[in-house]
PDB file of C-alpha atoms in Angstrom:
ATOM      1  CA  UNK A   1     -13.685  25.082  17.285  1.00 49.00           C
ATOM      2  CA  UNK A   2     -13.892  21.691  15.769  1.00 59.00           C
ATOM      3  CA  UNK A   3     -16.686  19.611  16.810  1.00 56.00           C
ATOM      4  CA  UNK A   4     -16.532  15.859  16.067  1.00 62.00           C
ATOM      5  CA  UNK A   5     -18.034  12.371  17.619  1.00 69.00           C
ATOM      6  CA  UNK A   6     -16.576   8.924  17.344  1.00 81.00           C
ATOM      7  CA  UNK A   7     -19.225   7.988  14.850  1.00 84.00           C
ATOM      8  CA  UNK A   8     -18.606  10.672  12.656  1.00 85.00           C
ATOM      9  CA  UNK A   9     -14.769  10.127  12.639  1.00 87.00           C
ATOM     10  CA  UNK A  10     -15.241   6.006  12.298  1.00 87.00           C
ATOM     11  CA  UNK A  11     -17.646   6.971   9.345  1.00 87.00           C
ATOM     12  CA  UNK A  12     -15.107   9.409   7.619  1.00 87.00           C
ATOM     13  CA  UNK A  13     -12.184   6.850   8.183  1.00 89.00           C
ATOM     14  CA  UNK A  14     -14.141   3.597   6.595  1.00 87.00           C
ATOM     15  CA  UNK A  15     -15.281   5.876   3.893  1.00 88.00           C
ATOM     16  CA  UNK A  16     -11.899   6.929   2.986  1.00 91.00           C
ATOM     17  CA  UNK A  17     -10.918   3.023   3.143  1.00 90.00           C
ATOM     18  CA  UNK A  18     -13.525   2.506   0.343  1.00 90.00           C
ATOM     19  CA  UNK A  19     -12.255   5.588  -1.475  1.00 92.00           C
ATOM     20  CA  UNK A  20      -8.628   3.821  -1.364  1.00 92.00           C
ATOM     21  CA  UNK A  21     -10.136   0.756  -2.772  1.00 89.00           C
ATOM     22  CA  UNK A  22     -11.239   2.488  -5.638  1.00 92.00           C
ATOM     23  CA  UNK A  23      -8.022   4.400  -6.769  1.00 90.00           C
ATOM     24  CA  UNK A  24      -7.274   1.417  -9.539  1.00 88.00           C
ATOM     25  CA  UNK A  25     -10.951   0.637 -10.215  1.00 91.00           C
ATOM     26  CA  UNK A  26     -12.896   1.205 -13.415  1.00 94.00           C
ATOM     27  CA  UNK A  27     -14.557   4.256 -13.373  1.00 94.00           C
ATOM     28  CA  UNK A  28     -18.277   2.384 -13.468  1.00 94.00           C
ATOM     29  CA  UNK A  29     -17.461   1.002  -9.814  1.00 94.00           C
ATOM     30  CA  UNK A  30     -16.283   4.681  -8.419  1.00 94.00           C
ATOM     31  CA  UNK A  31     -19.556   5.848  -9.897  1.00 95.00           C
ATOM     32  CA  UNK A  32     -21.379   3.393  -8.268  1.00 95.00           C
ATOM     33  CA  UNK A  33     -19.784   4.122  -5.075  1.00 94.00           C
ATOM     34  CA  UNK A  34     -20.438   8.212  -5.449  1.00 94.00           C
ATOM     35  CA  UNK A  35     -24.078   7.042  -6.588  1.00 96.00           C
ATOM     36  CA  UNK A  36     -24.476   5.392  -3.185  1.00 95.00           C
ATOM     37  CA  UNK A  37     -22.594   8.201  -1.032  1.00 92.00           C
ATOM     38  CA  UNK A  38     -24.770  10.792  -2.896  1.00 94.00           C
ATOM     39  CA  UNK A  39     -28.041   9.029  -1.967  1.00 95.00           C
ATOM     40  CA  UNK A  40     -26.736   9.137   1.753  1.00 91.00           C
ATOM     41  CA  UNK A  41     -26.387   5.193   2.445  1.00 92.00           C
ATOM     42  CA  UNK A  42     -24.821   4.614   5.575  1.00 90.00           C
ATOM     43  CA  UNK A  43     -20.887   3.563   5.334  1.00 88.00           C
ATOM     44  CA  UNK A  44     -21.502   0.116   6.221  1.00 89.00           C
ATOM     45  CA  UNK A  45     -23.945  -0.115   3.262  1.00 90.00           C
ATOM     46  CA  UNK A  46     -21.668   1.492   1.235  1.00 92.00           C
ATOM     47  CA  UNK A  47     -18.194  -0.526   2.199  1.00 91.00           C
ATOM     48  CA  UNK A  48     -20.504  -3.771   2.209  1.00 88.00           C
ATOM     49  CA  UNK A  49     -21.731  -2.930  -1.549  1.00 90.00           C
ATOM     50  CA  UNK A  50     -18.816  -1.757  -2.899  1.00 93.00           C
ATOM     51  CA  UNK A  51     -16.779  -5.032  -1.241  1.00 90.00           C
ATOM     52  CA  UNK A  52     -19.045  -6.992  -3.365  1.00 86.00           C
ATOM     53  CA  UNK A  53     -18.781  -5.403  -6.707  1.00 91.00           C
ATOM     54  CA  UNK A  54     -15.093  -5.743  -6.671  1.00 93.00           C
ATOM     55  CA  UNK A  55     -15.305  -8.917  -5.230  1.00 91.00           C
ATOM     56  CA  UNK A  56     -17.857  -9.921  -8.311  1.00 91.00           C
ATOM     57  CA  UNK A  57     -15.342  -8.431 -10.726  1.00 93.00           C
ATOM     58  CA  UNK A  58     -12.085 -10.105  -9.656  1.00 93.00           C
ATOM     59  CA  UNK A  59     -14.138 -13.369  -9.573  1.00 93.00           C
ATOM     60  CA  UNK A  60     -15.814 -12.559 -13.188  1.00 93.00           C
ATOM     61  CA  UNK A  61     -12.047 -11.565 -14.357  1.00 93.00           C
ATOM     62  CA  UNK A  62      -9.436 -13.615 -12.703  1.00 93.00           C
ATOM     63  CA  UNK A  63      -8.353 -10.285 -11.380  1.00 90.00           C
ATOM     64  CA  UNK A  64      -7.444  -9.122 -14.806  1.00 91.00           C
ATOM     65  CA  UNK A  65      -9.902  -6.366 -15.644  1.00 90.00           C
ATOM     66  CA  UNK A  66      -9.976  -3.485 -17.566  1.00 91.00           C
ATOM     67  CA  UNK A  67     -12.434  -0.247 -17.931  1.00 92.00           C
ATOM     68  CA  UNK A  68     -15.228  -2.586 -19.636  1.00 92.00           C
ATOM     69  CA  UNK A  69     -15.005  -5.567 -17.583  1.00 92.00           C
ATOM     70  CA  UNK A  70     -18.565  -5.225 -17.461  1.00 90.00           C
ATOM     71  CA  UNK A  71     -19.078  -5.867 -20.749  1.00 93.00           C
ATOM     72  CA  UNK A  72     -17.746  -9.434 -20.503  1.00 92.00           C
ATOM     73  CA  UNK A  73     -19.682 -10.664 -17.317  1.00 93.00           C
ATOM     74  CA  UNK A  74     -22.161 -13.481 -18.479  1.00 95.00           C
ATOM     75  CA  UNK A  75     -24.858 -14.675 -16.447  1.00 95.00           C
ATOM     76  CA  UNK A  76     -23.618 -17.632 -15.612  1.00 95.00           C
ATOM     77  CA  UNK A  77     -20.706 -15.820 -13.807  1.00 94.00           C
ATOM     78  CA  UNK A  78     -23.098 -13.907 -11.864  1.00 92.00           C
ATOM     79  CA  UNK A  79     -24.888 -17.012 -10.895  1.00 92.00           C
ATOM     80  CA  UNK A  80     -21.717 -18.598  -9.774  1.00 93.00           C
ATOM     81  CA  UNK A  81     -20.633 -16.110  -7.916  1.00 90.00           C
ATOM     82  CA  UNK A  82     -23.683 -15.948  -5.629  1.00 89.00           C
ATOM     83  CA  UNK A  83     -23.469 -19.576  -5.195  1.00 90.00           C
ATOM     84  CA  UNK A  84     -19.868 -18.918  -3.755  1.00 88.00           C
ATOM     85  CA  UNK A  85     -20.993 -16.248  -1.167  1.00 86.00           C
ATOM     86  CA  UNK A  86     -23.770 -18.186   0.134  1.00 89.00           C
ATOM     87  CA  UNK A  87     -21.843 -19.201   3.223  1.00 88.00           C
ATOM     88  CA  UNK A  88     -18.453 -16.811   5.161  1.00 85.00           C
ATOM     89  CA  UNK A  89     -16.551 -17.600   8.070  1.00 88.00           C
ATOM     90  CA  UNK A  90     -17.070 -15.469  10.426  1.00 83.00           C
ATOM     91  CA  UNK A  91     -14.175 -13.830  13.161  1.00 85.00           C
ATOM     92  CA  UNK A  92     -15.226 -16.858  15.185  1.00 88.00           C
ATOM     93  CA  UNK A  93     -14.300 -19.229  12.432  1.00 88.00           C
ATOM     94  CA  UNK A  94     -17.962 -20.318  12.559  1.00 90.00           C
ATOM     95  CA  UNK A  95     -19.800 -20.855   8.657  1.00 90.00           C
ATOM     96  CA  UNK A  96     -22.766 -18.604   8.520  1.00 89.00           C
ATOM     97  CA  UNK A  97     -24.941 -18.509   5.847  1.00 89.00           C
ATOM     98  CA  UNK A  98     -25.470 -15.107   4.249  1.00 84.00           C
ATOM     99  CA  UNK A  99     -28.850 -13.999   4.211  1.00 82.00           C
ATOM    100  CA  UNK A 100     -30.676 -13.306   0.823  1.00 81.00           C
ATOM    101  CA  UNK A 101     -30.849  -9.733   1.372  1.00 77.00           C
ATOM    102  CA  UNK A 102     -27.474  -8.907   1.605  1.00 73.00           C
ATOM    103  CA  UNK A 103     -26.741 -11.214  -1.572  1.00 73.00           C
ATOM    104  CA  UNK A 104     -29.651  -9.291  -3.422  1.00 71.00           C
TER     105      UNK A 104
END
């Protein structure tokens, strides 16, 4: 007998989406994903953190990354990225400020 609930199914579905984003990503990012999953972080936390790391990677490399992209990232690049994510547009088209906790 298969016992599931909507929450578990949603979590599995969301984590599959995150893993599919990692298929062509450098190993260090896949390792980070598995660290978060092993630390029993929520799927929302994993999704958010992995997306921010992927966005940082793309931002700093202009989408031209290799396995060791992180060796080329400078503190200036990180600061510029952090500045660029201070605000976002929500689903209602409103600009909102991203909290320091999330950005940290």
